Amino acid sequence: MPDTVEQMPAIDLEAEKEQILRRYRGLLRSVRGERTSENTGLIRKAFNIAMEAHKDQRRKSGEPYIYHPIAVARICAEEIGLGVTSVVAALLHDTVEDTDLTLEDVRDVFGDTVATIIDGLTKISGVNWQTDSMQAENFRKVLLTLAQDVRVILIKLADRLHNMRTLESMSREKQLKIASETLFLYAPLAHRLGLYGIKSELEDLSLRAKEPEVYHDIEHRLKKGETVRRRFISRFILPIRQALEKEDFDFEIKGRPKSIYSIWQKMQTKHVTFDEVYDLFAVRIIVDSKPELEKADCWKVYSIVTDYYQPSPDRLRDWISMPKANGYESLHTTVMSPGGKWVEVQIRSRRMDEVAEMGLAAHYRYKGEEEHVHAMEGMLNKIREMLSDPGSNALDFVQDFKLNLFNDVIMVFTPKGEMRNLPVGATALDFAFDIHSQIGRRCIGAKVNHKLVPLSHPLRNGDQVEVITSRKQQPKAEWLNYVVTASARHKIKQALREQKGKLAIVGKEAVQHKLRAWGAKVNDENVNILADHLLATSATDLYWKIARERFNLETMAPPPVKNGRLVLPKGVRPKDERPLEEIVGEIRGTAGGTLTIGDDVQNMEYKLSPCCHPIPGDDVFGFITPEGIRIHRVNCPNAVQLMSNFAMRIVKARWKGKDSVEFLAGIQFSGIDAVGLVNRITNIISHESNVNMRSISFESKDGIFEGKVMAYVHDAEHLHSLVEKLRSVPEVRSVERIDH
Ligand code: MN
């Protein structure tokens, strides 16, 4: 990303030069494998060229620009485990785009491979943000280059990671945009490539940018609980450690809490408190095994763990016998600790652990280039298949791609025991289309584990599926709602198009027949006049609608005919059909792009979105829809998707000073039931000045109560003070704002 500013503030240039050299030497040390003088020479050459090319540039923070490529190269070497070629390419990754250096210069000095990678990297970022689907288009480009050389995408990830680590100097707008894009594209991509460490750091950094308060709150709580957690873990692993030592294992045990982002996500989706999520953490046992013994050793460790602790029977995950699609191998079990807490135990070999942390690049180290390429073939084939689909637009493509490649995969079986991989959420119909498109088209249902199920039935890992077909069956438009895979959707659309084509012939005959009956000429002109009159978008659309009996020509009064030409007025469209850009321009007006939300809340120009109930004081943005502008909270569950997919439809929004308008907000709380509690809480709320309670509900079960209050408040501060008051009631354990 070319975030440079043209300025040379008064800085100690000598100290800076020293700092640059120090960073460069750090990079050299981080490069793995044999450090031949030839390799070191290449890196030095790349460093000198990058240094020269960027010499007049500085980052937004004021630092010399060269810090960035050095850092990116170091991430490539140290955190992704890439080799010299990638380090060289990373050092040069911004030169062709941002400086006078050309691709040919790079090719002359470093050869074709490095030049190809740089070219890929330049293409990815050389996209202007002009339309809604640019983000998606950009992404398609990322994948196209991925299909050429996976190092392009790995360096791009390193680039993004460093930009995220140094996000502070950006404007707030830009931070939000980059963070959203990171959550939407780059973190899932890192996940799919098996780079777990980078994936969770990207997620954490995005959360820190988007919701700093939430982030720091969780961070603080984690620190506070660290001693307790450590004590618990050391007590938990003590008997296991002793048993492993007795069996002569070389091993390492790690006990780490979940990432801040994953804690936050769990709190959001499961509506649980920090403490409930925090309780869940994983203990990882890594054994140093000989390659031929890794599997047996892992199971031996499993048996030792379960000698001491009772495992949960439905929580055993064996990704050693059947690794995940991204190469992840590990044995997971969840056991009951003496304190009555469930603890997840992950068991894996040293090699498996490196693969899990560093992804495909670690495969590379262990297996060599051939197998590495082979491991990626399946994924690349799917990408090529999707890219070659002419019917898909870029946005659909991204959605499908995310589903097919970013989600985890389930394994299901045919009646003959053949294994098929499908994304999580795939249905019986997806399975049918996966077997063969003709099977899919004729599918009327399926037997899953010998039980009859409908087409829309979601499959689960390990299901055995038998498809039931009928020759009379035909694909229907609603089938598109039953499938999640891109290929099934594509095949259904294709079948529907064919049907439409057949129907169009029927409709065409009906139109020709009618034109003759009216005494009009059978020609394109008359067909178009009729289509315009009936508001059909084209002749085909007209034929199709007539065949589907949306239009009935039989009941239509015969129109006048002049010289064989129909005399019919154009139909009038009932509503505004102007292009979106026009409406957007009108809504945006001349206000410089920032929407001020003030006293005129009732104004038709914008509405507060019902999905996140923004109130004054919340961090908000406007989203342009054909019906006007919707105001969302920045942390609305839909915001990530909206911001990264429809960047051009986002308008900045801020609240005008305070006003007397009241906003409906919801608070949810829970705790331990006690006598008179309902009364006390009701009192607190009604004594709070200016709170107008709309509804309150309590539910108590087995000594635990849950309550909900809907009240009118003035702004976020007001709501916050109410939440604090409720928190101060001793029996109340959690208080939360309701988002939806
Ligand atoms: Mn960069």
PDB file of C-alpha atoms in Angstrom, residues 230-334:
ATOM      1  CA  ARG A 230      -1.227 -20.452  35.016  1.00  0.00           C
ATOM      2  CA  ARG A 231      -1.765 -22.111  38.371  1.00  0.00           C
ATOM      3  CA  PHE A 232      -4.694 -24.083  37.009  1.00  0.00           C
ATOM      4  CA  ILE A 233      -2.761 -25.257  33.969  1.00  0.00           C
ATOM      5  CA  SER A 234       0.314 -26.323  35.907  1.00  0.00           C
ATOM      6  CA  ARG A 235      -1.852 -28.322  38.284  1.00  0.00           C
ATOM      7  CA  PHE A 236      -3.775 -29.834  35.381  1.00  0.00           C
ATOM      8  CA  ILE A 237      -0.708 -30.941  33.454  1.00  0.00           C
ATOM      9  CA  LEU A 238       1.349 -32.154  36.392  1.00  0.00           C
ATOM     10  CA  PRO A 239       0.230 -35.850  36.318  1.00  0.00           C
ATOM     11  CA  ILE A 240       0.415 -35.908  32.506  1.00  0.00           C
ATOM     12  CA  ARG A 241       3.916 -34.458  32.560  1.00  0.00           C
ATOM     13  CA  GLN A 242       5.091 -37.077  35.039  1.00  0.00           C
ATOM     14  CA  ALA A 243       3.559 -39.934  33.061  1.00  0.00           C
ATOM     15  CA  LEU A 244       5.078 -38.690  29.787  1.00  0.00           C
ATOM     16  CA  GLU A 245       8.502 -38.412  31.406  1.00  0.00           C
ATOM     17  CA  LYS A 246       8.193 -41.950  32.708  1.00  0.00           C
ATOM     18  CA  GLU A 247       7.446 -43.138  29.173  1.00  0.00           C
ATOM     19  CA  ASP A 248      10.549 -41.301  27.906  1.00  0.00           C
ATOM     20  CA  PHE A 249       8.771 -38.868  25.618  1.00  0.00           C
ATOM     21  CA  ASP A 250      10.491 -35.712  24.370  1.00  0.00           C
ATOM     22  CA  PHE A 251       7.703 -33.216  24.597  1.00  0.00           C
ATOM     23  CA  GLU A 252       6.565 -29.676  25.239  1.00  0.00           C
ATOM     24  CA  ILE A 253       3.308 -28.574  26.860  1.00  0.00           C
ATOM     25  CA  LYS A 254       1.751 -25.192  26.127  1.00  0.00           C
ATOM     26  CA  GLY A 255      -1.346 -23.730  27.725  1.00  0.00           C
ATOM     27  CA  ARG A 256      -2.597 -20.675  25.934  1.00  0.00           C
ATOM     28  CA  PRO A 257      -5.816 -18.704  26.233  1.00  0.00           C
ATOM     29  CA  LYS A 258      -7.921 -18.031  23.187  1.00  0.00           C
ATOM     30  CA  SER A 259      -7.180 -14.968  21.073  1.00  0.00           C
ATOM     31  CA  ILE A 260      -8.919 -11.728  21.973  1.00  0.00           C
ATOM     32  CA  TYR A 261     -10.893 -11.805  18.756  1.00  0.00           C
ATOM     33  CA  SER A 262     -12.115 -15.351  19.258  1.00  0.00           C
ATOM     34  CA  ILE A 263     -13.175 -14.528  22.826  1.00  0.00           C
ATOM     35  CA  TRP A 264     -15.055 -11.501  21.571  1.00  0.00           C
ATOM     36  CA  GLN A 265     -16.650 -13.490  18.782  1.00  0.00           C
ATOM     37  CA  LYS A 266     -17.846 -16.160  21.174  1.00  0.00           C
ATOM     38  CA  MET A 267     -19.265 -13.555  23.531  1.00  0.00           C
ATOM     39  CA  GLN A 268     -21.156 -12.058  20.593  1.00  0.00           C
ATOM     40  CA  THR A 269     -22.493 -15.179  18.958  1.00  0.00           C
ATOM     41  CA  LYS A 270     -23.203 -17.255  22.046  1.00  0.00           C
ATOM     42  CA  HIS A 271     -24.304 -14.311  24.210  1.00  0.00           C
ATOM     43  CA  VAL A 272     -22.098 -15.362  27.064  1.00  0.00           C
ATOM     44  CA  THR A 273     -19.954 -13.395  29.462  1.00  0.00           C
ATOM     45  CA  PHE A 274     -16.199 -13.043  29.372  1.00  0.00           C
ATOM     46  CA  ASP A 275     -15.777 -15.461  32.262  1.00  0.00           C
ATOM     47  CA  GLU A 276     -17.719 -18.180  30.547  1.00  0.00           C
ATOM     48  CA  VAL A 277     -15.568 -17.948  27.429  1.00  0.00           C
ATOM     49  CA  TYR A 278     -12.362 -17.412  29.288  1.00  0.00           C
ATOM     50  CA  ASP A 279     -12.876 -20.655  31.146  1.00  0.00           C
ATOM     51  CA  LEU A 280     -12.372 -22.506  27.911  1.00  0.00           C
ATOM     52  CA  PHE A 281      -8.793 -22.791  26.878  1.00  0.00           C
ATOM     53  CA  ALA A 282      -6.618 -25.324  25.218  1.00  0.00           C
ATOM     54  CA  VAL A 283      -3.607 -27.238  26.442  1.00  0.00           C
ATOM     55  CA  ARG A 284      -1.300 -28.341  23.669  1.00  0.00           C
ATOM     56  CA  ILE A 285       1.060 -31.307  23.932  1.00  0.00           C
ATOM     57  CA  ILE A 286       3.763 -31.409  21.268  1.00  0.00           C
ATOM     58  CA  VAL A 287       5.858 -34.566  20.982  1.00  0.00           C
ATOM     59  CA  ASP A 288       9.192 -34.862  19.205  1.00  0.00           C
ATOM     60  CA  SER A 289       8.725 -38.100  17.278  1.00  0.00           C
ATOM     61  CA  LYS A 290      10.433 -39.932  14.501  1.00  0.00           C
ATOM     62  CA  PRO A 291       8.350 -39.543  11.313  1.00  0.00           C
ATOM     63  CA  GLU A 292       7.262 -43.200  11.303  1.00  0.00           C
ATOM     64  CA  LEU A 293       6.144 -43.035  14.931  1.00  0.00           C
ATOM     65  CA  GLU A 294       4.258 -39.718  15.038  1.00  0.00           C
ATOM     66  CA  LYS A 295       0.787 -41.182  14.717  1.00  0.00           C
ATOM     67  CA  ALA A 296       1.349 -43.959  17.248  1.00  0.00           C
ATOM     68  CA  ASP A 297       2.970 -41.499  19.676  1.00  0.00           C
ATOM     69  CA  CYS A 298       0.047 -39.098  19.479  1.00  0.00           C
ATOM     70  CA  TRP A 299      -2.398 -41.865  20.332  1.00  0.00           C
ATOM     71  CA  LYS A 300      -0.139 -43.019  23.179  1.00  0.00           C
ATOM     72  CA  VAL A 301      -0.246 -39.504  24.606  1.00  0.00           C
ATOM     73  CA  TYR A 302      -4.024 -39.509  24.148  1.00  0.00           C
ATOM     74  CA  SER A 303      -4.290 -42.670  26.163  1.00  0.00           C
ATOM     75  CA  ILE A 304      -2.137 -41.204  28.946  1.00  0.00           C
ATOM     76  CA  VAL A 305      -4.255 -38.019  29.094  1.00  0.00           C
ATOM     77  CA  THR A 306      -7.490 -39.984  29.286  1.00  0.00           C
ATOM     78  CA  ASP A 307      -6.033 -42.212  32.011  1.00  0.00           C
ATOM     79  CA  TYR A 308      -6.097 -39.159  34.240  1.00  0.00           C
ATOM     80  CA  TYR A 309      -9.062 -37.234  32.950  1.00  0.00           C
ATOM     81  CA  GLN A 310     -12.454 -38.338  31.667  1.00  0.00           C
ATOM     82  CA  PRO A 311     -12.861 -37.401  27.969  1.00  0.00           C
ATOM     83  CA  SER A 312     -16.112 -36.087  26.537  1.00  0.00           C
ATOM     84  CA  PRO A 313     -17.133 -38.881  24.169  1.00  0.00           C
ATOM     85  CA  ASP A 314     -18.451 -36.615  21.415  1.00  0.00           C
ATOM     86  CA  ARG A 315     -15.495 -34.241  21.412  1.00  0.00           C
ATOM     87  CA  LEU A 316     -12.737 -36.377  19.924  1.00  0.00           C
ATOM     88  CA  ARG A 317     -11.381 -34.937  16.669  1.00  0.00           C
ATOM     89  CA  ASP A 318      -8.933 -37.032  14.708  1.00  0.00           C
ATOM     90  CA  TRP A 319      -7.274 -34.832  12.104  1.00  0.00           C
ATOM     91  CA  ILE A 320      -4.294 -37.138  12.006  1.00  0.00           C
ATOM     92  CA  SER A 321      -5.966 -39.967  10.128  1.00  0.00           C
ATOM     93  CA  MET A 322      -7.868 -37.466   7.988  1.00  0.00           C
ATOM     94  CA  PRO A 323      -6.097 -34.057   7.863  1.00  0.00           C
ATOM     95  CA  LYS A 324      -8.111 -30.925   7.157  1.00  0.00           C
ATOM     96  CA  ALA A 325      -8.130 -29.607   3.594  1.00  0.00           C
ATOM     97  CA  ASN A 326      -5.574 -26.926   4.487  1.00  0.00           C
ATOM     98  CA  GLY A 327      -3.159 -29.530   5.800  1.00  0.00           C
ATOM     99  CA  TYR A 328      -3.923 -29.216   9.518  1.00  0.00           C
ATOM    100  CA  GLU A 329      -3.092 -32.361  11.473  1.00  0.00           C
ATOM    101  CA  SER A 330      -3.813 -32.781  15.158  1.00  0.00           C
ATOM    102  CA  LEU A 331      -5.670 -34.854  17.693  1.00  0.00           C
ATOM    103  CA  HIS A 332      -8.174 -32.922  19.821  1.00  0.00           C
ATOM    104  CA  THR A 333     -10.023 -34.151  22.847  1.00  0.00           C
ATOM    105  CA  THR A 334     -11.963 -32.369  25.564  1.00  0.00           C
TER     106      THR A 334
END
